[in-house]
Coordinates of C-alpha atoms in Angstrom, one line a residue:
M10 CA -15.5 -85.5 -14.5
E11 CA -14.5 -81.6 -13.4
N12 CA -14.9 -80.7 -16.7
L13 CA -18.7 -82.8 -16.5
R14 CA -19.1 -81.6 -13.4
G15 CA -18.3 -77.8 -14.9
I16 CA -20.1 -78.2 -17.7
V17 CA -23.5 -79.8 -15.8
L18 CA -23.2 -76.8 -13.6
M19 CA -23.4 -74.0 -16.6
V20 CA -26.2 -75.8 -18.1
A21 CA -28.3 -75.7 -15.1
A22 CA -27.3 -72.0 -14.1
M23 CA -28.1 -70.7 -17.7
A24 CA -31.9 -72.5 -17.6
G25 CA -31.8 -70.7 -13.6
F26 CA -31.4 -67.6 -15.0
A27 CA -33.1 -67.7 -18.3
V28 CA -36.3 -68.0 -16.0
E29 CA -35.0 -65.6 -13.3
D30 CA -34.9 -62.8 -16.5
A31 CA -38.3 -63.8 -17.3
I32 CA -39.9 -63.3 -13.7
I33 CA -38.0 -59.8 -13.6
K34 CA -39.3 -59.0 -16.9
A35 CA -42.7 -59.5 -15.8
V36 CA -42.3 -57.4 -12.3
S37 CA -40.7 -55.0 -13.9
S38 CA -44.3 -53.3 -15.4
D39 CA -45.4 -52.6 -11.4
L40 CA -42.0 -52.2 -9.7
P41 CA -39.1 -50.3 -10.9
I42 CA -35.7 -51.4 -11.5
G43 CA -33.7 -50.1 -8.7
Q44 CA -36.5 -51.9 -6.5
I45 CA -36.0 -54.9 -7.9
L46 CA -32.1 -55.1 -7.5
M47 CA -32.3 -54.2 -4.0
I48 CA -34.6 -56.3 -2.8
L49 CA -32.9 -59.6 -5.3
G50 CA -29.7 -58.5 -4.3
T51 CA -30.8 -58.6 0.0
I52 CA -32.1 -61.6 -0.1
G53 CA -29.2 -62.9 -1.9
G54 CA -26.6 -61.5 0.2
I55 CA -28.5 -63.0 3.6
A56 CA -29.0 -66.0 1.6
F57 CA -25.2 -67.0 0.8
S58 CA -24.1 -64.8 3.5
I59 CA -26.1 -67.7 5.9
M60 CA -24.4 -70.3 3.6
A61 CA -21.3 -69.5 4.1
R62 CA -21.0 -68.8 8.0
V63 CA -22.6 -72.5 7.7
Q64 CA -19.7 -73.8 5.9
G65 CA -17.2 -72.2 8.6
A66 CA -16.1 -69.0 6.2
R67 CA -16.0 -65.2 7.5
V68 CA -17.8 -63.0 5.3
L69 CA -16.9 -59.9 6.8
S70 CA -13.3 -59.8 6.2
R71 CA -10.0 -58.6 4.3
D72 CA -11.1 -60.5 1.0
A73 CA -13.7 -58.0 0.3
I74 CA -11.6 -55.2 -0.7
A75 CA -8.7 -57.8 -2.2
P76 CA -7.9 -56.4 -5.8
P77 CA -9.3 -59.1 -7.9
V78 CA -12.8 -59.2 -5.3
L79 CA -12.9 -55.0 -6.1
L80 CA -13.1 -55.9 -10.1
R81 CA -15.0 -58.4 -9.6
H82 CA -17.5 -56.0 -7.2
L83 CA -17.1 -53.5 -9.9
G84 CA -17.6 -56.1 -12.7
E85 CA -21.5 -57.3 -11.1
I86 CA -22.5 -54.3 -10.5
V87 CA -21.6 -53.2 -14.5
C88 CA -23.5 -56.3 -15.8
T89 CA -26.6 -57.1 -12.8
A90 CA -27.3 -53.3 -13.5
G91 CA -27.1 -53.4 -17.5
F92 CA -28.5 -56.0 -17.7
V93 CA -31.9 -56.3 -15.9
T94 CA -33.1 -53.0 -17.3
A95 CA -32.6 -54.1 -20.2
I96 CA -34.7 -57.3 -20.1
S97 CA -37.1 -55.1 -18.8
L98 CA -37.2 -52.7 -22.1
L99 CA -36.4 -55.0 -24.8
P100 CA -37.6 -58.9 -26.0
L101 CA -36.0 -61.7 -23.6
A102 CA -34.3 -63.4 -27.0
S103 CA -32.8 -59.9 -28.4
T104 CA -31.3 -59.2 -24.7
S105 CA -30.0 -63.1 -24.0
A106 CA -28.6 -62.7 -27.6
I107 CA -26.0 -60.0 -27.1
L108 CA -25.0 -61.6 -23.9
Q109 CA -23.9 -64.1 -26.3
A110 CA -20.9 -62.2 -26.8
T111 CA -19.9 -63.1 -23.2
P112 CA -16.9 -65.2 -23.9
L113 CA -15.9 -63.4 -27.0
A114 CA -15.5 -60.5 -24.6
V115 CA -13.5 -62.7 -22.1
T116 CA -11.3 -63.2 -25.2
L117 CA -10.7 -60.4 -25.4
G118 CA -9.7 -58.7 -21.8
A119 CA -7.7 -62.3 -21.5
A120 CA -5.4 -60.8 -24.7
L121 CA -5.7 -57.7 -23.7
F122 CA -4.7 -58.2 -19.6
L123 CA -3.6 -61.1 -19.1
G124 CA -1.2 -61.4 -21.7
E125 CA -2.7 -64.9 -22.7
P126 CA -2.0 -65.2 -27.1
V127 CA -4.2 -64.6 -29.5
G128 CA -3.7 -65.6 -32.9
W129 CA -5.1 -63.8 -36.2
R130 CA -8.0 -66.2 -36.4
R131 CA -9.1 -65.6 -32.8
W132 CA -9.1 -61.9 -33.8
T133 CA -10.7 -62.7 -37.2
A134 CA -13.6 -64.8 -35.1
I135 CA -14.2 -61.9 -32.4
A136 CA -14.6 -59.2 -34.8
A137 CA -17.4 -61.2 -36.4
G138 CA -19.0 -61.9 -32.9
F139 CA -19.0 -58.1 -32.4
A140 CA -20.7 -57.7 -35.7
G141 CA -22.9 -60.0 -35.0
V142 CA -24.2 -58.2 -32.0
L143 CA -24.5 -55.1 -34.2
M144 CA -26.8 -57.3 -36.1
V145 CA -28.8 -57.4 -33.3
V146 CA -28.8 -54.0 -31.6
R147 CA -29.3 -52.3 -35.1
P148 CA -27.8 -49.2 -34.6
G149 CA -28.7 -46.2 -37.0
L150 CA -31.2 -48.3 -38.4
A151 CA -35.3 -48.6 -38.5
G152 CA -35.4 -51.1 -35.5
F153 CA -32.6 -49.6 -32.9
E154 CA -33.5 -49.6 -29.8
P155 CA -31.3 -47.5 -26.9
A156 CA -31.5 -50.2 -24.6
S157 CA -29.9 -52.4 -26.3
I158 CA -26.4 -50.5 -25.5
L159 CA -27.2 -51.2 -21.7
A160 CA -27.3 -55.3 -22.7
V161 CA -23.9 -54.6 -24.9
I162 CA -22.7 -53.0 -21.5
A163 CA -23.6 -55.4 -19.6
V164 CA -21.4 -57.9 -22.0
F165 CA -18.2 -56.6 -20.7
G166 CA -19.8 -56.0 -17.2
L167 CA -20.0 -60.0 -17.0
A168 CA -16.5 -60.3 -19.0
L169 CA -15.1 -58.0 -16.3
R170 CA -16.4 -60.4 -13.4
D171 CA -15.3 -63.7 -15.2
L172 CA -12.2 -62.2 -15.4
A173 CA -12.1 -61.3 -12.2
T174 CA -12.5 -64.9 -11.0
R175 CA -10.2 -66.5 -12.1
R176 CA -7.8 -64.6 -10.1
V177 CA -9.7 -65.1 -7.0
P178 CA -7.6 -66.3 -4.4
S179 CA -9.0 -69.9 -3.3
R180 CA -8.9 -69.4 0.0
I181 CA -12.3 -67.4 -0.8
S182 CA -15.2 -70.0 -1.0
T183 CA -18.0 -69.2 -4.1
T184 CA -20.2 -68.7 -1.3
V185 CA -18.7 -65.3 0.1
L186 CA -17.8 -64.9 -3.5
A187 CA -21.9 -64.9 -4.2
A188 CA -22.8 -63.2 -0.9
Y189 CA -20.2 -60.2 -2.1
G190 CA -21.7 -59.7 -5.6
F191 CA -25.7 -59.9 -3.9
I192 CA -24.3 -57.6 -1.5
A193 CA -23.0 -55.3 -4.0
I194 CA -25.9 -55.2 -6.3
V195 CA -28.4 -53.4 -3.2
P196 CA -26.7 -49.9 -3.1
T197 CA -26.5 -50.4 -6.6
G198 CA -30.0 -50.7 -6.9
A199 CA -30.4 -47.3 -4.1
V200 CA -28.7 -45.3 -6.3
L201 CA -31.2 -46.4 -9.2
L202 CA -33.8 -46.1 -7.3
A203 CA -32.6 -42.3 -6.3
I204 CA -32.7 -41.6 -10.1
T205 CA -35.5 -42.7 -10.6
G206 CA -37.7 -41.6 -8.9
G207 CA -38.3 -44.0 -5.4
G208 CA -39.8 -47.6 -5.0
T209 CA -43.1 -48.3 -5.3
A210 CA -45.0 -51.0 -2.3
P211 CA -45.1 -54.0 -3.9
S212 CA -48.1 -56.7 -4.1
A213 CA -48.1 -60.3 -2.2
G214 CA -47.9 -61.4 -6.1
N215 CA -44.7 -59.1 -7.1
L216 CA -42.7 -60.8 -3.6
A217 CA -43.6 -64.4 -4.2
A218 CA -42.8 -63.4 -8.2
L219 CA -39.2 -61.9 -7.3
A220 CA -38.8 -64.9 -4.1
C221 CA -39.2 -67.1 -6.5
A222 CA -36.7 -65.5 -8.9
S223 CA -34.5 -65.5 -6.3
V224 CA -34.1 -69.2 -5.5
V225 CA -33.6 -69.5 -8.8
G226 CA -30.9 -66.7 -9.4
L227 CA -29.2 -68.2 -6.7
S228 CA -29.4 -71.2 -7.5
G229 CA -27.6 -70.0 -10.7
Y230 CA -25.2 -68.2 -9.3
Y231 CA -23.8 -70.4 -7.0
A232 CA -23.7 -73.0 -10.4
I233 CA -21.6 -70.7 -12.7
T234 CA -19.2 -69.6 -10.2
A235 CA -18.8 -73.2 -9.3
A236 CA -18.2 -74.0 -13.4
M237 CA -15.8 -71.2 -13.8
R238 CA -13.8 -72.8 -10.7
V239 CA -14.3 -76.2 -11.5
G240 CA -13.8 -76.6 -14.8
E241 CA -11.3 -75.9 -17.8
V242 CA -13.0 -72.6 -19.1
A243 CA -12.9 -73.6 -22.7
V244 CA -14.3 -76.3 -21.8
V245 CA -17.3 -74.8 -19.2
T246 CA -17.4 -71.1 -21.2
P247 CA -19.3 -72.7 -24.1
F248 CA -22.8 -74.0 -22.4
R249 CA -23.5 -70.4 -21.6
Y250 CA -25.2 -70.7 -24.8
A251 CA -27.9 -72.7 -23.2
R252 CA -28.9 -69.7 -21.9
L253 CA -30.0 -68.5 -25.3
L254 CA -32.5 -71.4 -25.7
F255 CA -34.2 -70.8 -22.7
A256 CA -34.8 -67.0 -23.5
L257 CA -35.8 -67.9 -26.9
I258 CA -38.8 -70.4 -25.0
L259 CA -39.8 -68.6 -22.3
G260 CA -40.3 -65.6 -24.3
M261 CA -42.2 -67.2 -27.0
T262 CA -44.0 -68.4 -24.3
F263 CA -44.8 -66.2 -21.6
F264 CA -44.3 -62.8 -23.9
A265 CA -45.4 -64.0 -27.1
E266 CA -41.7 -62.8 -28.6
R267 CA -41.3 -63.7 -32.5
P268 CA -37.5 -62.7 -33.3
D269 CA -37.0 -61.8 -36.5
A270 CA -34.7 -62.9 -39.4
L271 CA -31.9 -60.1 -38.5
T272 CA -31.8 -61.1 -34.6
L273 CA -31.5 -64.8 -35.0
A274 CA -28.9 -64.5 -37.9
G275 CA -27.1 -62.4 -35.2
A276 CA -27.3 -64.3 -32.4
A277 CA -25.9 -67.3 -34.7
L278 CA -23.0 -65.6 -36.0
I279 CA -22.3 -64.5 -32.0
I280 CA -22.8 -68.1 -31.2
G281 CA -20.5 -69.2 -34.0
S282 CA -17.7 -67.1 -33.8
G283 CA -17.8 -67.9 -29.5
L284 CA -17.5 -71.5 -30.7
Y285 CA -14.9 -71.6 -32.8
T286 CA -13.0 -68.7 -30.4
L287 CA -13.0 -71.2 -27.6
V288 CA -12.2 -74.4 -29.4
R289 CA -9.0 -72.6 -30.8
E290 CA -8.4 -71.5 -27.0
R291 CA -8.4 -74.9 -26.0
Q292 CA -6.1 -76.7 -28.8
A293 CA -3.9 -73.7 -27.6
L294 CA -4.3 -75.0 -23.6
R295 CA -3.7 -78.7 -24.8
A296 CA -0.6 -77.1 -26.7
R297 CA 0.7 -75.6 -23.6
R298 CA 0.2 -78.6 -21.4
R299 CA 2.7 -80.8 -24.3
G300 CA 5.4 -78.7 -23.2
L301 CA 5.2 -76.7 -26.3
S302 CA 4.4 -72.6 -24.6
S303 CA 7.9 -72.1 -26.1
A304 CA 6.6 -72.6 -30.0
A305 CA 4.9 -69.9 -31.7
P306 CA 1.3 -69.1 -30.4
L307 CA -1.6 -71.3 -32.1
P308 CA -3.8 -68.6 -34.6

């Protein structure tokens, strides 16, 4: 039941994020990215702070500067700033396809920094997945978009956020973590706004759109944080790929996007590699649960 709850939460989160992405992309033609981040971060920070207080949790505490939480802040800043900027400049499908490499980046980070065993088959799958990213990004080719590098950076920021979440003490509630994440985005947006030359007075329509984005984004943010803490990572994480399906539908419907064959092939390679890696991780987890942790790790 815990895994089922995690799966449902993850799919709901991906749907919410895809809708939020589409709204941000539409609004970014009128407002600078830094201003959008400040507005969304302020709304989210206030909303989750209120929720945390209603639940009896303290937002202002020393937990905000605990090492895993600080790492999570850093990952939040990198992934949000990079990804939001990328979706404002690139097709939704291309940006979302690159983002699907996140499970591979999580596996890579777990092996390099958390000491989790990874055999040659999973290393090969990770390499194949990032080859798929290169197919989407196309460095050095005519279709290369420099903004796609921001999406790649966002992948590693998101992986850092997820890995850090696994090390956050259980006493820190999901709502408090979410409040911290949104609050961290506000100064990030202010810095970007200062660099790009200042803000613009938002129209009523822009504010209404960002309010809608906040609702679905807040719901998705809470759902994904809860999913990572409720279900097994190897079971829940594959359902991140639902985001690409939602992004394809929204991009084709509202932005007349038509992903080419190379983008779709790269996305398929990323997803296939990620699924294989997660299956192997789940097999290794089952083996350890059977008391075989002293045996050689599964490749």
